PDB file of C-alpha atoms in Angstrom:
ATOM      1  CA  MET A   1      27.731  -8.347  28.692  1.00  0.00           C
ATOM      2  CA  ARG A   2      25.996  -4.947  28.141  1.00  0.00           C
ATOM      3  CA  LYS A   3      22.968  -4.665  30.432  1.00  0.00           C
ATOM      4  CA  ASP A   4      20.291  -2.007  30.219  1.00  0.00           C
ATOM      5  CA  SER A   5      18.581  -0.775  33.404  1.00  0.00           C
ATOM      6  CA  THR A   6      15.493  -3.005  33.054  1.00  0.00           C
ATOM      7  CA  ILE A   7      17.423  -6.208  32.752  1.00  0.00           C
ATOM      8  CA  SER A   8      19.804  -5.285  35.587  1.00  0.00           C
ATOM      9  CA  THR A   9      16.809  -4.720  37.857  1.00  0.00           C
ATOM     10  CA  TYR A  10      15.375  -8.145  37.267  1.00  0.00           C
ATOM     11  CA  LEU A  11      18.733  -9.756  37.626  1.00  0.00           C
ATOM     12  CA  ASN A  12      19.381  -8.112  40.962  1.00  0.00           C
ATOM     13  CA  ASP A  13      15.961  -9.399  42.274  1.00  0.00           C
ATOM     14  CA  LEU A  14      16.553 -13.034  41.228  1.00  0.00           C
ATOM     15  CA  PRO A  15      18.245 -15.615  43.418  1.00  0.00           C
ATOM     16  CA  GLU A  16      21.918 -15.813  42.658  1.00  0.00           C
ATOM     17  CA  LYS A  17      21.627 -19.211  40.833  1.00  0.00           C
ATOM     18  CA  ASP A  18      18.823 -18.035  38.588  1.00  0.00           C
ATOM     19  CA  ALA A  19      20.489 -14.702  37.878  1.00  0.00           C
ATOM     20  CA  LYS A  20      23.698 -16.489  36.811  1.00  0.00           C
ATOM     21  CA  HIS A  21      21.770 -18.758  34.510  1.00  0.00           C
ATOM     22  CA  LEU A  22      19.874 -15.941  32.880  1.00  0.00           C
ATOM     23  CA  THR A  23      23.089 -13.930  32.506  1.00  0.00           C
ATOM     24  CA  ASP A  24      24.732 -16.846  30.635  1.00  0.00           C
ATOM     25  CA  VAL A  25      21.713 -17.104  28.280  1.00  0.00           C
ATOM     26  CA  LEU A  26      21.816 -13.322  27.477  1.00  0.00           C
ATOM     27  CA  GLU A  27      25.532 -13.460  26.840  1.00  0.00           C
ATOM     28  CA  LYS A  28      24.974 -16.245  24.267  1.00  0.00           C
ATOM     29  CA  LEU A  29      22.124 -14.313  22.721  1.00  0.00           C
ATOM     30  CA  GLU A  30      24.482 -11.392  22.024  1.00  0.00           C
ATOM     31  CA  THR A  31      26.585 -13.594  19.802  1.00  0.00           C
ATOM     32  CA  LEU A  32      23.687 -14.657  17.658  1.00  0.00           C
ATOM     33  CA  GLU A  33      22.886 -13.187  14.222  1.00  0.00           C
ATOM     34  CA  ALA A  34      19.314 -12.798  12.971  1.00  0.00           C
ATOM     35  CA  PRO A  35      18.263 -15.194  10.222  1.00  0.00           C
ATOM     36  CA  SER A  36      18.382 -13.314   6.919  1.00  0.00           C
ATOM     37  CA  LEU A  37      14.910 -14.385   5.787  1.00  0.00           C
ATOM     38  CA  THR A  38      12.996 -13.853   9.069  1.00  0.00           C
ATOM     39  CA  SER A  39      10.851 -10.888   9.934  1.00  0.00           C
ATOM     40  CA  LYS A  40       9.646  -9.908  13.414  1.00  0.00           C
ATOM     41  CA  THR A  41       6.134 -10.941  12.513  1.00  0.00           C
ATOM     42  CA  ASN A  42       7.236 -14.431  11.427  1.00  0.00           C
ATOM     43  CA  ALA A  43       9.407 -14.836  14.527  1.00  0.00           C
ATOM     44  CA  TRP A  44       6.617 -13.821  16.920  1.00  0.00           C
ATOM     45  CA  GLU A  45       4.127 -16.134  15.230  1.00  0.00           C
ATOM     46  CA  ALA A  46       6.621 -19.014  15.595  1.00  0.00           C
ATOM     47  CA  ILE A  47       7.092 -18.233  19.306  1.00  0.00           C
ATOM     48  CA  GLN A  48       3.388 -17.911  19.939  1.00  0.00           C
ATOM     49  CA  ALA A  49       2.730 -21.251  18.148  1.00  0.00           C
ATOM     50  CA  LYS A  50       5.196 -22.995  20.402  1.00  0.00           C
ATOM     51  CA  ILE A  51       3.780 -21.385  23.517  1.00  0.00           C
ATOM     52  CA  ASP A  52       0.229 -22.429  22.532  1.00  0.00           C
ATOM     53  CA  THR A  53       1.407 -26.030  21.808  1.00  0.00           C
ATOM     54  CA  LYS A  54       3.321 -26.478  25.072  1.00  0.00           C
ATOM     55  CA  SER A  55       0.669 -24.873  27.299  1.00  0.00           C
ATOM     56  CA  LYS A  56      -2.240 -27.060  26.227  1.00  0.00           C
ATOM     57  CA  GLY A  57      -3.602 -28.984  29.202  1.00  0.00           C
ATOM     58  CA  LYS A  58      -1.110 -27.425  31.612  1.00  0.00           C
ATOM     59  CA  THR A  59      -1.815 -25.308  34.624  1.00  0.00           C
ATOM     60  CA  ILE A  60       0.953 -23.326  36.280  1.00  0.00           C
ATOM     61  CA  SER A  61       0.685 -22.580  39.968  1.00  0.00           C
ATOM     62  CA  PHE A  62       3.031 -21.180  42.676  1.00  0.00           C
ATOM     63  CA  LYS A  63       3.186 -21.796  46.364  1.00  0.00           C
ATOM     64  CA  PRO A  64       3.064 -18.659  48.456  1.00  0.00           C
ATOM     65  CA  ASN A  65       6.744 -18.755  49.254  1.00  0.00           C
ATOM     66  CA  THR A  66       7.780 -19.295  45.627  1.00  0.00           C
ATOM     67  CA  ALA A  67       5.290 -16.957  43.960  1.00  0.00           C
ATOM     68  CA  LYS A  68       7.684 -14.062  43.803  1.00  0.00           C
ATOM     69  CA  ARG A  69      10.399 -16.161  42.323  1.00  0.00           C
ATOM     70  CA  GLY A  70       8.027 -17.577  39.718  1.00  0.00           C
ATOM     71  CA  LEU A  71       6.824 -14.142  38.688  1.00  0.00           C
ATOM     72  CA  MET A  72      10.434 -13.012  38.353  1.00  0.00           C
ATOM     73  CA  LEU A  73      11.245 -15.984  36.101  1.00  0.00           C
ATOM     74  CA  ILE A  74       8.214 -15.229  33.870  1.00  0.00           C
ATOM     75  CA  ALA A  75       9.376 -11.582  33.617  1.00  0.00           C
ATOM     76  CA  ALA A  76      12.915 -12.852  32.827  1.00  0.00           C
ATOM     77  CA  ALA A  77      11.515 -15.102  30.010  1.00  0.00           C
ATOM     78  CA  ALA A  78       9.695 -12.076  28.596  1.00  0.00           C
ATOM     79  CA  ILE A  79      12.946 -10.101  28.627  1.00  0.00           C
ATOM     80  CA  ILE A  80      14.760 -12.904  26.689  1.00  0.00           C
ATOM     81  CA  ILE A  81      12.028 -12.734  24.018  1.00  0.00           C
ATOM     82  CA  LEU A  82      12.455  -8.962  23.792  1.00  0.00           C
ATOM     83  CA  VAL A  83      16.238  -9.317  23.442  1.00  0.00           C
ATOM     84  CA  ILE A  84      15.731 -11.837  20.707  1.00  0.00           C
ATOM     85  CA  PHE A  85      13.533  -9.360  18.834  1.00  0.00           C
ATOM     86  CA  GLN A  86      16.332  -6.819  18.997  1.00  0.00           C
ATOM     87  CA  PHE A  87      18.355  -9.012  16.720  1.00  0.00           C
ATOM     88  CA  ILE A  88      15.553  -9.389  14.101  1.00  0.00           C
ATOM     89  CA  PRO A  89      15.294  -6.532  11.622  1.00  0.00           C
ATOM     90  CA  GLU A  90      12.002  -5.114  10.500  1.00  0.00           C
ATOM     91  CA  ALA A  91      11.002  -6.403   7.042  1.00  0.00           C
ATOM     92  CA  GLU A  92      11.939  -3.827   4.407  1.00  0.00           C
ATOM     93  CA  LEU A  93       9.234  -2.903   1.895  1.00  0.00           C
ATOM     94  CA  THR A  94       9.977  -3.005  -1.811  1.00  0.00           C
ATOM     95  CA  ILE A  95       9.030   0.388  -3.203  1.00  0.00           C
ATOM     96  CA  ILE A  96       8.455   0.917  -6.951  1.00  0.00           C
ATOM     97  CA  GLU A  97       8.029   4.602  -7.950  1.00  0.00           C
ATOM     98  CA  ASN A  98       7.185   5.649 -11.508  1.00  0.00           C
ATOM     99  CA  PRO A  99       7.842   9.383 -12.240  1.00  0.00           C
ATOM    100  CA  ALA A 100       5.587  11.710 -14.340  1.00  0.00           C
ATOM    101  CA  GLY A 101       5.810  11.295 -18.061  1.00  0.00           C
ATOM    102  CA  LYS A 102       6.368   7.472 -18.068  1.00  0.00           C
ATOM    103  CA  THR A 103       4.579   4.179 -17.582  1.00  0.00           C
ATOM    104  CA  LEU A 104       6.185   1.140 -15.972  1.00  0.00           C
ATOM    105  CA  ALA A 105       5.499  -2.623 -15.946  1.00  0.00           C
ATOM    106  CA  GLU A 106       6.563  -4.568 -12.942  1.00  0.00           C
ATOM    107  CA  LEU A 107       6.648  -8.345 -12.407  1.00  0.00           C
ATOM    108  CA  LEU A 108       5.629  -9.423  -8.884  1.00  0.00           C
ATOM    109  CA  PRO A 109       7.224 -12.431  -7.116  1.00  0.00           C
ATOM    110  CA  ASP A 110       4.262 -14.764  -7.889  1.00  0.00           C
ATOM    111  CA  GLY A 111       4.202 -13.965 -11.578  1.00  0.00           C
ATOM    112  CA  SER A 112       1.359 -11.433 -11.226  1.00  0.00           C
ATOM    113  CA  THR A 113       2.033  -8.155 -13.174  1.00  0.00           C
ATOM    114  CA  VAL A 114       1.274  -4.586 -12.384  1.00  0.00           C
ATOM    115  CA  ALA A 115       1.493  -1.621 -14.821  1.00  0.00           C
ATOM    116  CA  LEU A 116       2.015   1.734 -13.166  1.00  0.00           C
ATOM    117  CA  ASN A 117       0.684   4.921 -14.768  1.00  0.00           C
ATOM    118  CA  ALA A 118       2.634   8.181 -14.572  1.00  0.00           C
ATOM    119  CA  ASP A 119       3.300   9.592 -11.095  1.00  0.00           C
ATOM    120  CA  SER A 120       2.360   6.432  -9.331  1.00  0.00           C
ATOM    121  CA  LYS A 121       3.834   4.174  -6.558  1.00  0.00           C
ATOM    122  CA  ILE A 122       3.419   0.754  -5.077  1.00  0.00           C
ATOM    123  CA  GLU A 123       4.836  -0.755  -1.885  1.00  0.00           C
ATOM    124  CA  TYR A 124       4.863  -4.485  -0.864  1.00  0.00           C
ATOM    125  CA  ASP A 125       6.702  -6.964   1.314  1.00  0.00           C
ATOM    126  CA  LYS A 126       8.715  -9.082  -1.061  1.00  0.00           C
ATOM    127  CA  GLU A 127      10.094 -11.291   1.642  1.00  0.00           C
ATOM    128  CA  ASN A 128       6.686 -12.504   2.856  1.00  0.00           C
ATOM    129  CA  TRP A 129       4.899 -12.277  -0.490  1.00  0.00           C
ATOM    130  CA  GLU A 130       3.928 -15.950  -0.784  1.00  0.00           C
ATOM    131  CA  ARG A 131       1.752 -15.768   2.324  1.00  0.00           C
ATOM    132  CA  ASN A 132       0.841 -12.070   2.196  1.00  0.00           C
ATOM    133  CA  ARG A 133       0.066 -10.760  -1.210  1.00  0.00           C
ATOM    134  CA  THR A 134      -0.654  -7.156  -0.172  1.00  0.00           C
ATOM    135  CA  ILE A 135       0.190  -3.951  -2.051  1.00  0.00           C
ATOM    136  CA  THR A 136      -0.231  -0.310  -1.137  1.00  0.00           C
ATOM    137  CA  LEU A 137      -0.917   1.899  -4.185  1.00  0.00           C
ATOM    138  CA  THR A 138      -0.661   5.611  -4.702  1.00  0.00           C
ATOM    139  CA  GLY A 139      -1.823   6.935  -8.080  1.00  0.00           C
ATOM    140  CA  GLU A 140      -3.083   4.483 -10.834  1.00  0.00           C
ATOM    141  CA  ALA A 141      -2.209   0.954 -11.757  1.00  0.00           C
ATOM    142  CA  PHE A 142      -3.463  -2.066 -13.727  1.00  0.00           C
ATOM    143  CA  PHE A 143      -3.103  -5.420 -12.113  1.00  0.00           C
ATOM    144  CA  ASN A 144      -3.147  -8.912 -13.735  1.00  0.00           C
ATOM    145  CA  VAL A 145      -3.221 -11.382 -10.809  1.00  0.00           C
ATOM    146  CA  LYS A 146      -2.175 -14.996 -10.848  1.00  0.00           C
ATOM    147  CA  GLU A 147      -4.398 -17.391  -8.975  1.00  0.00           C
ATOM    148  CA  GLY A 148      -3.272 -18.136  -5.483  1.00  0.00           C
ATOM    149  CA  GLU A 149      -3.698 -16.786  -1.972  1.00  0.00           C
ATOM    150  CA  ASP A 150      -5.761 -13.605  -1.378  1.00  0.00           C
ATOM    151  CA  PHE A 151      -4.378 -10.551  -3.212  1.00  0.00           C
ATOM    152  CA  THR A 152      -5.153  -7.216  -1.599  1.00  0.00           C
ATOM    153  CA  VAL A 153      -4.457  -3.710  -2.893  1.00  0.00           C
ATOM    154  CA  ASN A 154      -4.818  -0.841  -0.345  1.00  0.00           C
ATOM    155  CA  PHE A 155      -5.217   2.688  -1.544  1.00  0.00           C
ATOM    156  CA  PRO A 156      -6.108   6.017   0.275  1.00  0.00           C
ATOM    157  CA  ASN A 157      -9.905   5.635   0.106  1.00  0.00           C
ATOM    158  CA  GLY A 158     -10.349   1.884   0.259  1.00  0.00           C
ATOM    159  CA  LYS A 159      -9.018  -1.610  -0.815  1.00  0.00           C
ATOM    160  CA  VAL A 160      -9.529  -4.329  -3.403  1.00  0.00           C
ATOM    161  CA  GLU A 161      -9.398  -8.096  -2.594  1.00  0.00           C
ATOM    162  CA  VAL A 162      -9.182 -10.705  -5.371  1.00  0.00           C
ATOM    163  CA  LEU A 163      -8.037 -14.288  -5.937  1.00  0.00           C
ATOM    164  CA  GLY A 164      -7.131 -14.213  -9.687  1.00  0.00           C
ATOM    165  CA  THR A 165      -8.303 -11.494 -12.058  1.00  0.00           C
ATOM    166  CA  SER A 166      -7.265  -8.316 -13.921  1.00  0.00           C
ATOM    167  CA  PHE A 167      -8.461  -4.881 -12.849  1.00  0.00           C
ATOM    168  CA  ASN A 168      -7.546  -1.207 -12.751  1.00  0.00           C
ATOM    169  CA  ILE A 169      -7.405   1.181  -9.794  1.00  0.00           C
ATOM    170  CA  TYR A 170      -7.435   4.977 -10.113  1.00  0.00           C
ATOM    171  CA  ALA A 171      -6.879   6.679  -6.756  1.00  0.00           C
ATOM    172  CA  ARG A 172      -6.089  10.379  -6.898  1.00  0.00           C
ATOM    173  CA  ASP A 173      -7.319  13.428  -4.947  1.00  0.00           C
ATOM    174  CA  ASP A 174     -11.055  13.112  -4.072  1.00  0.00           C
ATOM    175  CA  LYS A 175     -11.870  10.254  -6.541  1.00  0.00           C
ATOM    176  CA  SER A 176     -11.200   6.541  -6.616  1.00  0.00           C
ATOM    177  CA  VAL A 177     -12.346   4.200  -9.429  1.00  0.00           C
ATOM    178  CA  VAL A 178     -11.997   0.411  -9.431  1.00  0.00           C
ATOM    179  CA  SER A 179     -12.625  -1.218 -12.816  1.00  0.00           C
ATOM    180  CA  CYS A 180     -12.737  -4.972 -13.168  1.00  0.00           C
ATOM    181  CA  ALA A 181     -11.678  -6.387 -16.597  1.00  0.00           C
ATOM    182  CA  THR A 182     -11.870 -10.139 -15.813  1.00  0.00           C
ATOM    183  CA  GLY A 183     -12.825 -12.328 -12.864  1.00  0.00           C
ATOM    184  CA  ILE A 184     -14.362 -10.921  -9.640  1.00  0.00           C
ATOM    185  CA  VAL A 185     -13.069  -8.426  -7.147  1.00  0.00           C
ATOM    186  CA  LYS A 186     -14.329  -7.205  -3.765  1.00  0.00           C
ATOM    187  CA  THR A 187     -13.978  -3.440  -3.325  1.00  0.00           C
ATOM    188  CA  THR A 188     -14.265  -1.715   0.100  1.00  0.00           C
ATOM    189  CA  PHE A 189     -14.771   2.010   0.460  1.00  0.00           C
ATOM    190  CA  GLY A 190     -15.105   2.832   4.102  1.00  0.00           C
ATOM    191  CA  GLU A 191     -17.540   0.335   5.634  1.00  0.00           C
ATOM    192  CA  LYS A 192     -19.279  -0.442   2.245  1.00  0.00           C
ATOM    193  CA  GLU A 193     -18.289  -3.558   0.283  1.00  0.00           C
ATOM    194  CA  THR A 194     -19.122  -3.934  -3.414  1.00  0.00           C
ATOM    195  CA  ILE A 195     -18.621  -7.061  -5.524  1.00  0.00           C
ATOM    196  CA  LEU A 196     -17.516  -6.324  -9.129  1.00  0.00           C
ATOM    197  CA  ILE A 197     -17.433  -8.805 -11.984  1.00  0.00           C
ATOM    198  CA  GLY A 198     -15.710  -8.267 -15.294  1.00  0.00           C
ATOM    199  CA  GLY A 199     -17.207  -5.287 -17.066  1.00  0.00           C
ATOM    200  CA  LYS A 200     -18.167  -3.439 -13.915  1.00  0.00           C
ATOM    201  CA  SER A 201     -16.678  -0.482 -12.128  1.00  0.00           C
ATOM    202  CA  ALA A 202     -17.175   1.311  -8.852  1.00  0.00           C
ATOM    203  CA  THR A 203     -16.494   5.008  -8.397  1.00  0.00           C
ATOM    204  CA  TYR A 204     -15.959   6.655  -5.023  1.00  0.00           C
ATOM    205  CA  THR A 205     -16.060  10.473  -4.725  1.00  0.00           C
ATOM    206  CA  GLU A 206     -15.836  12.954  -1.851  1.00  0.00           C
ATOM    207  CA  THR A 207     -17.404  16.387  -1.682  1.00  0.00           C
ATOM    208  CA  VAL A 208     -16.459  18.907   0.943  1.00  0.00           C
ATOM    209  CA  ASN A 209     -19.068  21.386   2.115  1.00  0.00           C
ATOM    210  CA  GLY A 210     -17.700  23.577   4.846  1.00  0.00           C
ATOM    211  CA  THR A 211     -16.519  21.148   7.595  1.00  0.00           C
ATOM    212  CA  ALA A 212     -18.613  18.313   6.342  1.00  0.00           C
ATOM    213  CA  VAL A 213     -17.367  15.595   3.971  1.00  0.00           C
ATOM    214  CA  PHE A 214     -19.901  13.773   1.774  1.00  0.00           C
ATOM    215  CA  SER A 215     -18.983  10.546   0.035  1.00  0.00           C
ATOM    216  CA  LYS A 216     -20.744   8.738  -2.778  1.00  0.00           C
ATOM    217  CA  ILE A 217     -20.304   5.318  -4.431  1.00  0.00           C
ATOM    218  CA  ARG A 218     -21.559   4.609  -7.963  1.00  0.00           C
ATOM    219  CA  THR A 219     -21.397   1.432  -9.953  1.00  0.00           C
ATOM    220  CA  ASP A 220     -21.288   1.503 -13.788  1.00  0.00           C
ATOM    221  CA  GLU A 221     -20.824  -0.855 -16.691  1.00  0.00           C
ATOM    222  CA  VAL A 222     -17.515  -0.646 -18.602  1.00  0.00           C
ATOM    223  CA  SER A 223     -16.139  -2.489 -21.625  1.00  0.00           C
ATOM    224  CA  PRO A 224     -13.401  -4.875 -20.446  1.00  0.00           C
ATOM    225  CA  SER A 225     -11.328  -3.778 -23.436  1.00  0.00           C
ATOM    226  CA  GLU A 226     -11.382  -0.146 -22.121  1.00  0.00           C
ATOM    227  CA  VAL A 227     -10.118  -1.024 -18.705  1.00  0.00           C
ATOM    228  CA  GLY A 228      -6.523   0.162 -18.359  1.00  0.00           C
ATOM    229  CA  ARG A 229      -6.210   1.420 -21.894  1.00  0.00           C
ATOM    230  CA  TRP A 230      -3.972   4.208 -20.577  1.00  0.00           C
ATOM    231  CA  GLN A 231      -1.258   1.517 -21.006  1.00  0.00           C
ATOM    232  CA  ASN A 232      -1.601   2.172 -24.717  1.00  0.00           C
ATOM    233  CA  GLY A 233      -1.353   5.962 -24.308  1.00  0.00           C
ATOM    234  CA  GLU A 234      -5.066   6.481 -24.592  1.00  0.00           C
ATOM    235  CA  HIS A 235      -6.836   8.801 -22.053  1.00  0.00           C
ATOM    236  CA  TYR A 236     -10.667   9.168 -22.221  1.00  0.00           C
ATOM    237  CA  PHE A 237     -12.811  11.547 -20.060  1.00  0.00           C
ATOM    238  CA  THR A 238     -16.509  11.858 -19.578  1.00  0.00           C
ATOM    239  CA  SER A 239     -17.801  15.024 -17.838  1.00  0.00           C
ATOM    240  CA  ALA A 240     -14.518  15.211 -15.928  1.00  0.00           C
ATOM    241  CA  LYS A 241     -13.354  18.304 -14.032  1.00  0.00           C
ATOM    242  CA  LEU A 242     -11.144  20.251 -16.427  1.00  0.00           C
ATOM    243  CA  THR A 243      -8.743  20.737 -13.515  1.00  0.00           C
ATOM    244  CA  ASN A 244      -8.347  16.973 -13.274  1.00  0.00           C
ATOM    245  CA  VAL A 245      -7.769  16.712 -16.944  1.00  0.00           C
ATOM    246  CA  VAL A 246      -5.011  19.337 -16.613  1.00  0.00           C
ATOM    247  CA  LYS A 247      -3.449  17.277 -13.873  1.00  0.00           C
ATOM    248  CA  ALA A 248      -3.491  14.216 -16.172  1.00  0.00           C
ATOM    249  CA  LEU A 249      -1.761  16.189 -18.943  1.00  0.00           C
ATOM    250  CA  GLU A 250       0.954  17.263 -16.439  1.00  0.00           C
ATOM    251  CA  ARG A 251       1.459  13.669 -15.303  1.00  0.00           C
ATOM    252  CA  GLN A 252       1.610  12.145 -18.719  1.00  0.00           C
ATOM    253  CA  PHE A 253       3.976  14.745 -20.300  1.00  0.00           C
ATOM    254  CA  ASN A 254       5.877  15.857 -17.178  1.00  0.00           C
ATOM    255  CA  ILE A 255       4.939  19.477 -17.780  1.00  0.00           C
ATOM    256  CA  HIS A 256       3.573  22.303 -15.596  1.00  0.00           C
ATOM    257  CA  ILE A 257       0.386  24.076 -16.767  1.00  0.00           C
ATOM    258  CA  THR A 258      -0.612  27.521 -15.492  1.00  0.00           C
ATOM    259  CA  SER A 259      -3.970  29.039 -16.200  1.00  0.00           C
ATOM    260  CA  LYS A 260      -4.844  32.771 -16.278  1.00  0.00           C
ATOM    261  CA  THR A 261      -8.512  31.898 -16.194  1.00  0.00           C
ATOM    262  CA  ASP A 262     -10.609  29.971 -13.628  1.00  0.00           C
ATOM    263  CA  LEU A 263     -11.025  26.297 -14.756  1.00  0.00           C
ATOM    264  CA  SER A 264     -12.682  25.010 -11.551  1.00  0.00           C
ATOM    265  CA  GLU A 265     -16.208  25.149 -12.923  1.00  0.00           C
ATOM    266  CA  ARG A 266     -15.492  23.651 -16.355  1.00  0.00           C
ATOM    267  CA  TYR A 267     -15.959  20.035 -17.386  1.00  0.00           C
ATOM    268  CA  TYR A 268     -14.434  18.143 -20.243  1.00  0.00           C
ATOM    269  CA  SER A 269     -15.581  15.096 -22.257  1.00  0.00           C
ATOM    270  CA  GLY A 270     -13.025  13.903 -24.817  1.00  0.00           C
ATOM    271  CA  TYR A 271      -9.751  12.179 -25.409  1.00  0.00           C
ATOM    272  CA  PHE A 272      -5.956  12.713 -25.752  1.00  0.00           C
ATOM    273  CA  SER A 273      -3.039  10.521 -26.533  1.00  0.00           C
ATOM    274  CA  SER A 274       0.161  10.653 -24.566  1.00  0.00           C
ATOM    275  CA  ASP A 275       2.195  10.233 -27.824  1.00  0.00           C
ATOM    276  CA  ASN A 276       2.027  13.884 -28.867  1.00  0.00           C
ATOM    277  CA  LEU A 277       2.016  16.893 -26.522  1.00  0.00           C
ATOM    278  CA  GLU A 278       0.897  19.469 -29.017  1.00  0.00           C
ATOM    279  CA  GLU A 279      -1.983  17.402 -30.263  1.00  0.00           C
ATOM    280  CA  ALA A 280      -3.069  16.696 -26.736  1.00  0.00           C
ATOM    281  CA  LEU A 281      -3.107  20.304 -25.709  1.00  0.00           C
ATOM    282  CA  GLU A 282      -5.167  21.156 -28.840  1.00  0.00           C
ATOM    283  CA  LEU A 283      -7.692  18.370 -28.160  1.00  0.00           C
ATOM    284  CA  VAL A 284      -8.272  19.521 -24.607  1.00  0.00           C
ATOM    285  CA  PHE A 285      -8.183  23.320 -24.739  1.00  0.00           C
ATOM    286  CA  VAL A 286      -9.434  24.414 -28.145  1.00  0.00           C
ATOM    287  CA  PRO A 287     -12.889  22.809 -27.769  1.00  0.00           C
ATOM    288  CA  MET A 288     -13.147  24.633 -24.442  1.00  0.00           C
ATOM    289  CA  GLY A 289     -12.517  27.962 -26.173  1.00  0.00           C
ATOM    290  CA  LEU A 290      -9.132  28.351 -24.458  1.00  0.00           C
ATOM    291  CA  SER A 291      -5.775  29.280 -26.032  1.00  0.00           C
ATOM    292  CA  TYR A 292      -2.418  28.263 -24.791  1.00  0.00           C
ATOM    293  CA  GLN A 293       1.335  28.894 -25.262  1.00  0.00           C
ATOM    294  CA  THR A 294       4.204  26.468 -24.597  1.00  0.00           C
ATOM    295  CA  GLU A 295       7.750  27.235 -23.576  1.00  0.00           C
ATOM    296  CA  GLY A 296       9.865  24.259 -22.747  1.00  0.00           C
ATOM    297  CA  ASP A 297       8.003  22.259 -20.121  1.00  0.00           C
ATOM    298  CA  GLN A 298       5.771  25.279 -19.186  1.00  0.00           C
ATOM    299  CA  VAL A 299       2.196  25.740 -20.641  1.00  0.00           C
ATOM    300  CA  ILE A 300       0.213  28.900 -20.072  1.00  0.00           C
ATOM    301  CA  VAL A 301      -3.526  28.705 -20.684  1.00  0.00           C
ATOM    302  CA  GLU A 302      -5.711  31.826 -21.115  1.00  0.00           C
TER     303      GLU A 302
END
């Protein structure tokens, strides 16, 4: 049996009989294989449950001359648990990445669905999905959630918790928008919780002034039919930073846009469809008094 220095130290301090017994146990453990559907979290919870059950109503005490031996046995038991955990792999997350220029629909293990906008990603634990419906989102996605256990979506500036509903999350740069189409969702930004019903949205924005960061949360009414309509290739903007609209064009068409003029103080209200690049560029830049040239996947604005 291979022994590391910690185990060897405890074995050397134990009485010969106890050391032999523990050595036999460790040798048997090395022949075990981890259950294929068990995570470390599940294993620890099972062990803790057994400890709690067996320890109810019991008091463990040691006589002075056996205290050291008792403590050594407790330490040995702890080592056995640690050895067991070495055989249990960390649960692997399922990662779904959608590149720029595409949209993607994904069916989750419980029958819920998620549509990913361009340049977006989700991560979740498929193995433990039934008891832990939690997703981490980067980018933008529309969720249609089946009723069941709590369903949580974490994103950079906050999280959304639901039971059964449909909603859209936009989480990019300094802005996050949660729009509820049906049902009820609880949105958390920092320490502030907001309850949204169908037809409501919450917008979180951050503004940096020197070294200070100011955040603001605003709730608005929204037509349920407009929530997640990017899935149909429709992209609407109201007083949006033109730089953010440019980023949206780059994501939807997988292009790179370079501007010879400063766009940071310009704002855009309008629409474009991801079906036609030339039409989209015209709808965005011409009303702003800007011209553009295209060459392959490069667009130059001036």
